[in-house]
Amino acid sequence: MKQPVRVTVTGAAGQIGYALLFRIASGAMLGNDQPVILQLLDITPAMDALEGVKMELEDCAFPLLADIVCTDDPGTGFKDTDYALLVGARPRGPGMERKDLLEANAAIFSVQGKAINERASRNIKVLVVGNPANTNALITQRNAPDINPRNFTAMTRLDHNRAKTQIALKTGRTVNDITRMTIWGNHSATQYPDLFNTRVDGQPAIGLVDQAWYEETFIPTVQQRGAAIIKARGASSAASAANAAIDHMRSWALGTDGDDWVSMGVHSDGSYGIEEGLIYSFPCRCSDGDWSIVQDVEIGDFSRGKMSATERELAEERDGVKHLLP
Ligand SMILES: NC(=O)c1ccc[n+]([C@@H]2O[C@H](COP(=O)([O-])OP(=O)(O)OC[C@H]3O[C@@H](n4cnc5c(N)ncnc54)[C@H](O)[C@@H]3O)[C@@H](O)[C@H]2O)c1
């Protein structure tokens, strides 16, 4: 049996946490041979609820679950941790402007970045789920200057999975037939799901649908899916978000399949002309616990316009919290 690794989950008492922790403990994220120690971080008022989640985890008698730590102290939550899923975030309250939301989250993620810098494993892999995910990831990264900036990522895998299913449904195939999906940019309504490079059974997806459906139905459906779920369910997506977080970390830790790729919000190195340093979603392949941006993906004028729009939004979000970045 391998040595246990430490996995920190913030916002562990929330609804995504509830859909996430049991799957991490069962081996779905890091494999059936990898024991885990769960380090669960939430705020003080959530400690009773978190204790209840811990009791349920214990009651599952998961063979891979080596220990559970519950805490409201970031220093304890991130101590020696190998993987961190930053789910807890401040939701938008009534009358709250976008700027207020960015600032409230900047406060949370700067504290967590500092704790990661001081306490976590130097090889930590960080996934930010809490919104605005890309900018929260940037804030966390900037507050952890001793850790490689490539170790901080933001989740666009839910958008990626949504887009795969939408094109599979349209073309009468299954998700197994869909490869090379890409979500470019921000996890927001400006994200750009690219069908020019997606393959359906090896054929370019764009050739199987008409441009009007692509622009007027597919793109808005993927971009607005989160809002559609809130409207239908009366609560935001939780199980599908948890599933995407598992997929993201599993791909990063254990690798992507063959010549397929996945979408990850990662530190831009200037690829495709995207401003260096932004946390931007690119097509990525993973192996040996590392990711790389897939190069030479075809970019036409339509894609370029959409990629630039979502890049501009990310630059604006960053500028909105500039005074809070070290
Ligand atoms: N990237 C994506 O695709 C995606 C998808 C769905 C949801 N989300 C985001 O994920 C986040 C969590 O969603 P949820 O439905 O689980 O929300 P939730 O309100 O059910 O749970 C959030 C939890 O975070 C905790 N929390 C708040 N501040 C904290 C802090 N400073 N430290 C630790 N914990 C803290 C809260 O106490 C709560 O338990 C939201 O920001 C949501 O917008 C992202």
Tab-separated table of C-alpha atoms and ligand atoms in Angstrom:
chain	number	residue	atom	x	y	z
A	1	MET	CA	0.000	0.000	0.000
A	2	LYS	CA	1.247	3.522	-0.827
A	3	GLN	CA	1.853	6.139	1.877
A	4	PRO	CA	-1.221	8.351	2.441
A	5	VAL	CA	-1.312	11.779	0.776
A	6	ARG	CA	-2.949	14.820	2.331
A	7	VAL	CA	-5.940	16.387	0.585
A	8	THR	CA	-7.304	19.716	1.833
A	9	VAL	CA	-10.870	20.706	0.973
A	10	THR	CA	-12.106	24.180	1.916
A	11	GLY	CA	-15.815	24.914	2.240
A	12	ALA	CA	-16.022	21.251	3.228
A	13	ALA	CA	-19.344	21.713	5.056
A	14	GLY	CA	-21.034	23.147	1.935
A	15	GLN	CA	-23.057	21.417	-0.765
A	16	ILE	CA	-20.174	20.770	-3.192
A	17	GLY	CA	-18.146	19.480	-0.234
A	18	TYR	CA	-20.886	16.987	0.556
A	19	ALA	CA	-20.803	15.629	-3.004
A	20	LEU	CA	-17.006	15.635	-3.148
A	21	LEU	CA	-15.549	14.217	0.055
A	22	PHE	CA	-17.040	10.726	-0.179
A	23	ARG	CA	-15.708	10.264	-3.694
A	24	ILE	CA	-12.205	11.445	-2.769
A	25	ALA	CA	-12.256	9.017	0.176
A	26	SER	CA	-13.440	6.171	-2.069
A	27	GLY	CA	-10.444	6.537	-4.416
A	28	ALA	CA	-12.269	8.154	-7.358
A	29	MET	CA	-9.828	11.077	-7.484
A	30	LEU	CA	-6.369	9.613	-6.925
A	31	GLY	CA	-6.894	5.922	-7.616
A	32	ASN	CA	-7.914	2.778	-5.776
A	33	ASP	CA	-4.442	2.227	-4.348
A	34	GLN	CA	-3.874	5.713	-2.875
A	35	PRO	CA	-4.802	6.251	0.807
A	36	VAL	CA	-5.762	9.809	1.745
A	37	ILE	CA	-5.842	12.004	4.826
A	38	LEU	CA	-8.671	14.540	4.512
A	39	GLN	CA	-7.979	18.001	5.961
A	40	LEU	CA	-11.327	19.784	6.030
A	41	LEU	CA	-11.423	23.551	6.416
A	42	ASP	CA	-14.484	25.691	6.930
A	43	ILE	CA	-15.432	28.773	8.969
A	44	THR	CA	-16.176	28.626	12.710
A	45	PRO	CA	-20.023	28.671	12.457
A	46	ALA	CA	-19.851	25.622	10.163
A	47	MET	CA	-17.839	23.445	12.553
A	48	ASP	CA	-20.881	21.530	13.926
A	49	ALA	CA	-22.087	20.697	10.414
A	50	LEU	CA	-18.541	19.698	9.456
A	51	GLU	CA	-18.390	17.347	12.462
A	52	GLY	CA	-21.546	15.669	11.113
A	53	VAL	CA	-19.877	15.170	7.708
A	54	LYS	CA	-16.862	13.669	9.476
A	55	MET	CA	-19.146	11.229	11.316
A	56	GLU	CA	-20.682	10.137	8.006
A	57	LEU	CA	-17.244	9.679	6.425
A	58	GLU	CA	-16.279	7.485	9.391
A	59	ASP	CA	-19.485	5.501	8.961
A	60	CYS	CA	-18.516	4.596	5.396
A	61	ALA	CA	-15.452	2.652	6.660
A	62	PHE	CA	-13.560	3.620	3.485
A	63	PRO	CA	-10.439	1.417	3.277
A	64	LEU	CA	-8.431	4.309	1.739
A	65	LEU	CA	-9.370	6.946	4.330
A	66	ALA	CA	-6.412	7.127	6.731
A	67	ASP	CA	-7.474	10.144	8.825
A	68	ILE	CA	-9.806	13.155	8.936
A	69	VAL	CA	-8.893	16.572	10.332
A	70	CYS	CA	-11.636	19.222	10.784
A	71	THR	CA	-10.519	22.796	11.367
A	72	ASP	CA	-11.367	26.479	11.039
A	73	ASP	CA	-7.672	27.421	11.026
A	74	PRO	CA	-6.034	27.732	7.559
A	75	GLY	CA	-2.595	26.989	9.072
A	76	THR	CA	-3.844	23.592	10.270
A	77	GLY	CA	-5.936	22.975	7.154
A	78	PHE	CA	-3.000	23.384	4.746
A	79	LYS	CA	-0.263	21.801	6.896
A	80	ASP	CA	1.936	19.557	4.718
A	81	THR	CA	-0.882	19.122	2.214
A	82	ASP	CA	-0.280	17.607	-1.244
A	83	TYR	CA	-3.593	18.500	-2.925
A	84	ALA	CA	-5.934	21.402	-2.166
A	85	LEU	CA	-9.442	21.892	-3.528
A	86	LEU	CA	-10.483	25.450	-2.687
A	87	VAL	CA	-14.258	25.282	-2.795
A	88	GLY	CA	-15.310	27.663	0.001
A	89	ALA	CA	-15.996	31.188	-1.216
A	90	ARG	CA	-18.162	34.160	-0.407
A	91	PRO	CA	-21.395	34.025	-2.448
A	92	ARG	CA	-22.821	37.185	-3.971
A	93	GLY	CA	-25.210	38.710	-1.401
A	94	PRO	CA	-28.189	41.030	-2.050
A	95	GLY	CA	-27.078	44.374	-3.450
A	96	MET	CA	-23.468	43.234	-3.698
A	97	GLU	CA	-21.613	44.655	-6.714
A	98	ARG	CA	-19.185	42.528	-8.714
A	99	LYS	CA	-16.350	44.618	-7.243
A	100	ASP	CA	-17.506	43.852	-3.664
A	101	LEU	CA	-17.633	40.147	-4.496
A	102	LEU	CA	-14.106	40.224	-5.923
A	103	GLU	CA	-12.815	42.033	-2.851
A	104	ALA	CA	-14.584	39.750	-0.351
A	105	ASN	CA	-13.067	36.737	-2.072
A	106	ALA	CA	-9.678	38.366	-2.406
A	107	ALA	CA	-9.608	38.551	1.399
A	108	ILE	CA	-10.364	34.803	1.757
A	109	PHE	CA	-7.974	33.609	-0.955
A	110	SER	CA	-5.068	35.814	0.110
A	111	VAL	CA	-5.199	34.303	3.626
A	112	GLN	CA	-5.325	30.802	2.135
A	113	GLY	CA	-2.472	31.547	-0.302
A	114	LYS	CA	-0.284	32.715	2.576
A	115	ALA	CA	-1.125	29.585	4.602
A	116	ILE	CA	-0.253	27.392	1.581
A	117	ASN	CA	3.028	29.266	1.163
A	118	GLU	CA	3.942	28.736	4.810
A	119	ARG	CA	2.619	25.252	5.528
A	120	ALA	CA	1.886	23.128	2.442
A	121	SER	CA	4.058	20.639	0.518
A	122	ARG	CA	6.292	22.442	-2.023
A	123	ASN	CA	4.722	20.210	-4.709
A	124	ILE	CA	1.126	21.006	-3.781
A	125	LYS	CA	-1.456	20.889	-6.577
A	126	VAL	CA	-4.162	23.532	-6.050
A	127	LEU	CA	-7.559	23.600	-7.768
A	128	VAL	CA	-9.790	26.635	-7.186
A	129	VAL	CA	-13.521	25.930	-7.548
A	130	GLY	CA	-14.977	28.862	-5.544
A	131	ASN	CA	-16.064	31.733	-7.784
A	132	PRO	CA	-14.775	33.869	-9.407
A	133	ALA	CA	-12.526	30.816	-9.769
A	134	ASN	CA	-9.834	32.106	-12.173
A	135	THR	CA	-9.249	35.345	-10.271
A	136	ASN	CA	-9.402	33.583	-6.890
A	137	ALA	CA	-6.719	31.214	-8.198
A	138	LEU	CA	-4.599	34.207	-9.255
A	139	ILE	CA	-4.913	35.767	-5.786
A	140	THR	CA	-4.001	32.490	-4.087
A	141	GLN	CA	-0.992	32.044	-6.380
A	142	ARG	CA	0.315	35.588	-5.870
A	143	ASN	CA	0.142	35.105	-2.091
A	144	ALA	CA	2.248	31.944	-2.300
A	145	PRO	CA	5.452	33.241	-3.931
A	146	ASP	CA	7.567	30.276	-2.783
A	147	ILE	CA	5.474	27.756	-4.734
A	148	ASN	CA	5.724	27.294	-8.511
A	149	PRO	CA	2.939	29.422	-10.099
A	150	ARG	CA	2.060	26.448	-12.344
A	151	ASN	CA	0.755	24.619	-9.262
A	152	PHE	CA	-2.340	26.873	-9.059
A	153	THR	CA	-5.252	26.074	-11.365
A	154	ALA	CA	-8.923	27.009	-11.753
A	155	MET	CA	-11.805	24.745	-12.678
A	156	THR	CA	-13.357	24.864	-16.148
A	157	ARG	CA	-13.828	21.093	-16.299
A	158	LEU	CA	-17.525	21.412	-15.485
A	159	ASP	CA	-17.973	23.640	-18.550
A	160	HIS	CA	-15.880	21.151	-20.564
A	161	ASN	CA	-18.065	18.220	-19.476
A	162	ARG	CA	-21.261	20.186	-20.143
A	163	ALA	CA	-20.051	21.033	-23.658
A	164	LYS	CA	-19.154	17.392	-24.388
A	165	THR	CA	-22.635	16.231	-23.461
A	166	GLN	CA	-24.366	18.972	-25.475
A	167	ILE	CA	-22.533	18.067	-28.691
A	168	ALA	CA	-23.028	14.328	-28.042
A	169	LEU	CA	-26.794	14.889	-27.657
A	170	LYS	CA	-26.941	17.030	-30.812
A	171	THR	CA	-25.077	14.496	-32.964
A	172	GLY	CA	-26.737	11.395	-31.505
A	173	ARG	CA	-23.481	10.023	-30.094
A	174	THR	CA	-22.268	9.337	-26.584
A	175	VAL	CA	-19.681	11.337	-24.663
A	176	ASN	CA	-17.214	8.500	-25.374
A	177	ASP	CA	-17.190	9.600	-29.033
A	178	ILE	CA	-16.306	13.227	-28.197
A	179	THR	CA	-12.648	14.228	-27.927
A	180	ARG	CA	-10.563	17.410	-28.004
A	181	MET	CA	-13.173	19.674	-26.433
A	182	THR	CA	-11.762	23.032	-25.346
A	183	ILE	CA	-13.133	25.723	-23.056
A	184	TRP	CA	-11.050	28.871	-23.527
A	185	GLY	CA	-10.779	31.655	-20.939
A	186	ASN	CA	-12.749	32.510	-17.852
A	187	HIS	CA	-15.188	30.311	-15.917
A	188	SER	CA	-17.947	32.840	-16.551
A	189	ALA	CA	-20.489	33.735	-19.204
A	190	THR	CA	-17.656	34.908	-21.503
A	191	GLN	CA	-16.038	31.457	-21.678
A	192	TYR	CA	-15.617	30.149	-25.220
A	193	PRO	CA	-16.451	26.486	-25.944
A	194	ASP	CA	-14.593	25.670	-29.190
A	195	LEU	CA	-16.183	23.204	-31.622
A	196	PHE	CA	-13.662	23.880	-34.423
A	197	ASN	CA	-11.139	21.561	-32.806
A	198	THR	CA	-13.565	19.144	-31.140
A	199	ARG	CA	-13.894	15.706	-32.753
A	200	VAL	CA	-17.006	13.546	-32.925
A	201	ASP	CA	-15.937	10.008	-33.678
A	202	GLY	CA	-12.729	11.465	-35.119
A	203	GLN	CA	-14.567	13.975	-37.402
A	204	PRO	CA	-14.482	17.763	-36.801
A	205	ALA	CA	-17.596	18.618	-34.753
A	206	ILE	CA	-18.101	21.927	-36.551
A	207	GLY	CA	-18.780	20.058	-39.819
A	208	LEU	CA	-21.681	18.178	-38.229
A	209	VAL	CA	-23.683	21.202	-37.023
A	210	ASP	CA	-24.675	24.478	-38.632
A	211	GLN	CA	-22.994	27.698	-37.584
A	212	ALA	CA	-26.290	29.257	-36.423
A	213	TRP	CA	-26.913	26.380	-33.963
A	214	TYR	CA	-23.320	26.667	-32.768
A	215	GLU	CA	-23.526	30.419	-32.151
A	216	GLU	CA	-27.146	30.797	-31.051
A	217	THR	CA	-27.783	27.571	-29.136
A	218	PHE	CA	-24.631	25.647	-28.230
A	219	ILE	CA	-22.423	28.482	-26.959
A	220	PRO	CA	-25.139	30.197	-24.857
A	221	THR	CA	-26.358	26.836	-23.469
A	222	VAL	CA	-22.881	25.991	-22.190
A	223	GLN	CA	-22.213	29.541	-20.970
A	224	GLN	CA	-25.579	29.801	-19.149
A	225	ARG	CA	-25.853	26.241	-17.847
A	226	GLY	CA	-25.057	27.238	-14.262
A	227	ALA	CA	-27.916	29.761	-14.226
A	228	ALA	CA	-30.303	27.225	-15.833
A	229	ILE	CA	-29.546	24.751	-13.046
A	230	ILE	CA	-30.132	27.349	-10.324
A	231	LYS	CA	-33.496	28.163	-11.952
A	232	ALA	CA	-34.536	24.505	-12.172
A	233	ARG	CA	-33.148	23.186	-8.890
A	234	GLY	CA	-33.397	26.268	-6.701
A	235	ALA	CA	-29.728	25.707	-5.811
A	236	SER	CA	-26.472	25.884	-7.725
A	237	SER	CA	-24.873	22.848	-9.336
A	238	ALA	CA	-23.143	20.764	-6.693
A	239	ALA	CA	-22.818	17.089	-7.677
A	240	SER	CA	-21.708	17.955	-11.221
A	241	ALA	CA	-19.254	20.549	-9.867
A	242	ALA	CA	-17.833	18.000	-7.416
A	243	ASN	CA	-17.571	15.462	-10.232
A	244	ALA	CA	-15.677	17.953	-12.393
A	245	ALA	CA	-13.282	18.719	-9.529
A	246	ILE	CA	-12.566	14.978	-9.225
A	247	ASP	CA	-12.022	14.762	-13.011
A	248	HIS	CA	-9.673	17.791	-13.003
A	249	MET	CA	-7.474	16.478	-10.192
A	250	ARG	CA	-7.501	12.924	-11.528
A	251	SER	CA	-6.346	14.071	-14.975
A	252	TRP	CA	-3.610	16.233	-13.434
A	253	ALA	CA	-2.357	13.539	-11.047
A	254	LEU	CA	-2.825	10.426	-13.178
A	255	GLY	CA	-2.656	11.807	-16.755
A	256	THR	CA	-4.953	12.403	-19.744
A	257	ASP	CA	-5.915	9.693	-22.259
A	258	GLY	CA	-3.858	9.188	-25.432
A	259	ASP	CA	-3.881	12.264	-27.656
A	260	ASP	CA	-7.090	13.634	-26.119
A	261	TRP	CA	-6.956	16.728	-23.936
A	262	VAL	CA	-8.928	18.473	-21.164
A	263	SER	CA	-9.687	22.110	-20.277
A	264	MET	CA	-7.880	23.611	-17.284
A	265	GLY	CA	-7.565	27.179	-16.030
A	266	VAL	CA	-3.769	27.514	-15.815
A	267	HIS	CA	-1.013	30.123	-15.573
A	268	SER	CA	-0.677	31.601	-19.079
A	269	ASP	CA	2.849	31.474	-20.519
A	270	GLY	CA	1.766	33.654	-23.462
A	271	SER	CA	0.560	30.697	-25.566
A	272	TYR	CA	-1.963	31.749	-28.248
A	273	GLY	CA	-1.070	35.379	-27.471
A	274	ILE	CA	-2.928	35.294	-24.132
A	275	GLU	CA	-1.431	37.733	-21.629
A	276	GLU	CA	1.240	36.042	-19.563
A	277	GLY	CA	0.331	35.451	-15.932
A	278	LEU	CA	-3.459	35.343	-16.301
A	279	ILE	CA	-5.166	32.150	-15.115
A	280	TYR	CA	-6.831	31.277	-18.429
A	281	SER	CA	-8.478	28.031	-19.520
A	282	PHE	CA	-6.514	26.252	-22.261
A	283	PRO	CA	-6.512	22.785	-23.814
A	284	CYS	CA	-4.088	20.794	-21.630
A	285	ARG	CA	-2.520	17.364	-21.647
A	286	CYS	CA	-1.227	15.870	-18.411
A	287	SER	CA	1.428	13.262	-17.672
A	288	ASP	CA	3.756	12.499	-14.772
A	289	GLY	CA	1.725	14.778	-12.505
A	290	ASP	CA	2.290	17.833	-14.697
A	291	TRP	CA	0.198	19.693	-17.295
A	292	SER	CA	1.190	21.332	-20.568
A	293	ILE	CA	-0.778	23.594	-22.880
A	294	VAL	CA	-1.532	21.859	-26.183
A	295	GLN	CA	0.129	23.901	-28.939
A	296	ASP	CA	-0.843	24.432	-32.583
A	297	VAL	CA	-4.594	24.213	-32.059
A	298	GLU	CA	-6.271	25.942	-35.021
A	299	ILE	CA	-7.569	29.431	-34.260
A	300	GLY	CA	-9.720	31.207	-36.866
A	301	ASP	CA	-11.128	34.753	-36.708
A	302	PHE	CA	-14.308	33.646	-34.920
A	303	SER	CA	-12.352	31.863	-32.181
A	304	ARG	CA	-9.855	34.705	-31.848
A	305	GLY	CA	-12.630	37.229	-31.187
A	306	LYS	CA	-14.197	35.070	-28.464
A	307	MET	CA	-10.812	34.228	-26.902
A	308	SER	CA	-9.914	37.922	-26.710
A	309	ALA	CA	-13.258	38.879	-25.132
A	310	THR	CA	-12.861	36.400	-22.277
A	311	GLU	CA	-9.188	37.437	-21.886
A	312	ARG	CA	-10.270	41.078	-21.515
A	313	GLU	CA	-12.731	40.102	-18.783
A	314	LEU	CA	-9.989	38.268	-16.874
A	315	ALA	CA	-7.647	41.249	-17.168
A	316	GLU	CA	-10.428	43.497	-15.809
A	317	GLU	CA	-11.053	41.153	-12.869
A	318	ARG	CA	-7.339	41.160	-12.112
A	319	ASP	CA	-7.167	44.956	-12.333
A	320	GLY	CA	-10.163	45.150	-9.963
A	321	VAL	CA	-8.145	43.456	-7.210
A	322	LYS	CA	-4.733	44.839	-8.206
A	323	HIS	CA	-4.430	46.827	-4.982
A	324	LEU	CA	-4.812	43.577	-3.042
A	325	LEU	CA	-2.209	41.587	-4.998
A	326	PRO	CA	1.259	41.434	-3.450
B	1	LIG	N1	-15.890	26.514	-11.031
B	1	LIG	C1	-17.078	25.943	-11.145
B	1	LIG	O1	-17.369	25.316	-12.176
B	1	LIG	C2	-18.116	26.014	-10.046
B	1	LIG	C3	-19.309	25.282	-10.172
B	1	LIG	C4	-20.259	25.334	-9.157
B	1	LIG	C5	-20.025	26.136	-8.040
B	1	LIG	N2	-18.880	26.857	-7.944
B	1	LIG	C6	-18.589	27.697	-6.771
B	1	LIG	O2	-18.194	26.871	-5.685
B	1	LIG	C7	-18.384	27.580	-4.466
B	1	LIG	C8	-19.012	26.687	-3.416
B	1	LIG	O3	-20.297	26.271	-3.806
B	1	LIG	P1	-21.271	25.476	-2.802
B	1	LIG	O4	-22.512	25.234	-3.575
B	1	LIG	O5	-20.572	24.348	-2.156
B	1	LIG	O6	-21.545	26.630	-1.710
B	1	LIG	P2	-22.064	26.457	-0.216
B	1	LIG	O7	-22.516	27.816	0.192
B	1	LIG	O8	-22.996	25.298	-0.074
B	1	LIG	O9	-20.747	26.092	0.597
B	1	LIG	C9	-19.675	26.977	0.739
B	1	LIG	C10	-18.940	26.603	2.001
B	1	LIG	O10	-17.768	27.423	2.070
B	1	LIG	C11	-17.606	27.821	3.399
B	1	LIG	N3	-16.723	28.978	3.480
B	1	LIG	C12	-17.026	30.296	3.298
B	1	LIG	N4	-15.940	31.061	3.533
B	1	LIG	C13	-14.937	30.216	3.846
B	1	LIG	C14	-13.571	30.406	4.207
B	1	LIG	N5	-13.044	31.631	4.292
B	1	LIG	N6	-12.828	29.323	4.488
B	1	LIG	C15	-13.355	28.070	4.422
B	1	LIG	N7	-14.648	27.835	4.100
B	1	LIG	C16	-15.417	28.892	3.814
B	1	LIG	C17	-19.033	28.064	3.901
B	1	LIG	O11	-19.107	28.059	5.314
B	1	LIG	C18	-19.756	26.852	3.272
B	1	LIG	O12	-19.694	25.706	4.121
B	1	LIG	C19	-19.206	28.817	-4.842
B	1	LIG	O13	-18.314	29.924	-4.954
B	1	LIG	C20	-19.756	28.461	-6.205
B	1	LIG	O14	-20.025	29.630	-6.966
B	1	LIG	C21	-17.928	26.799	-8.922
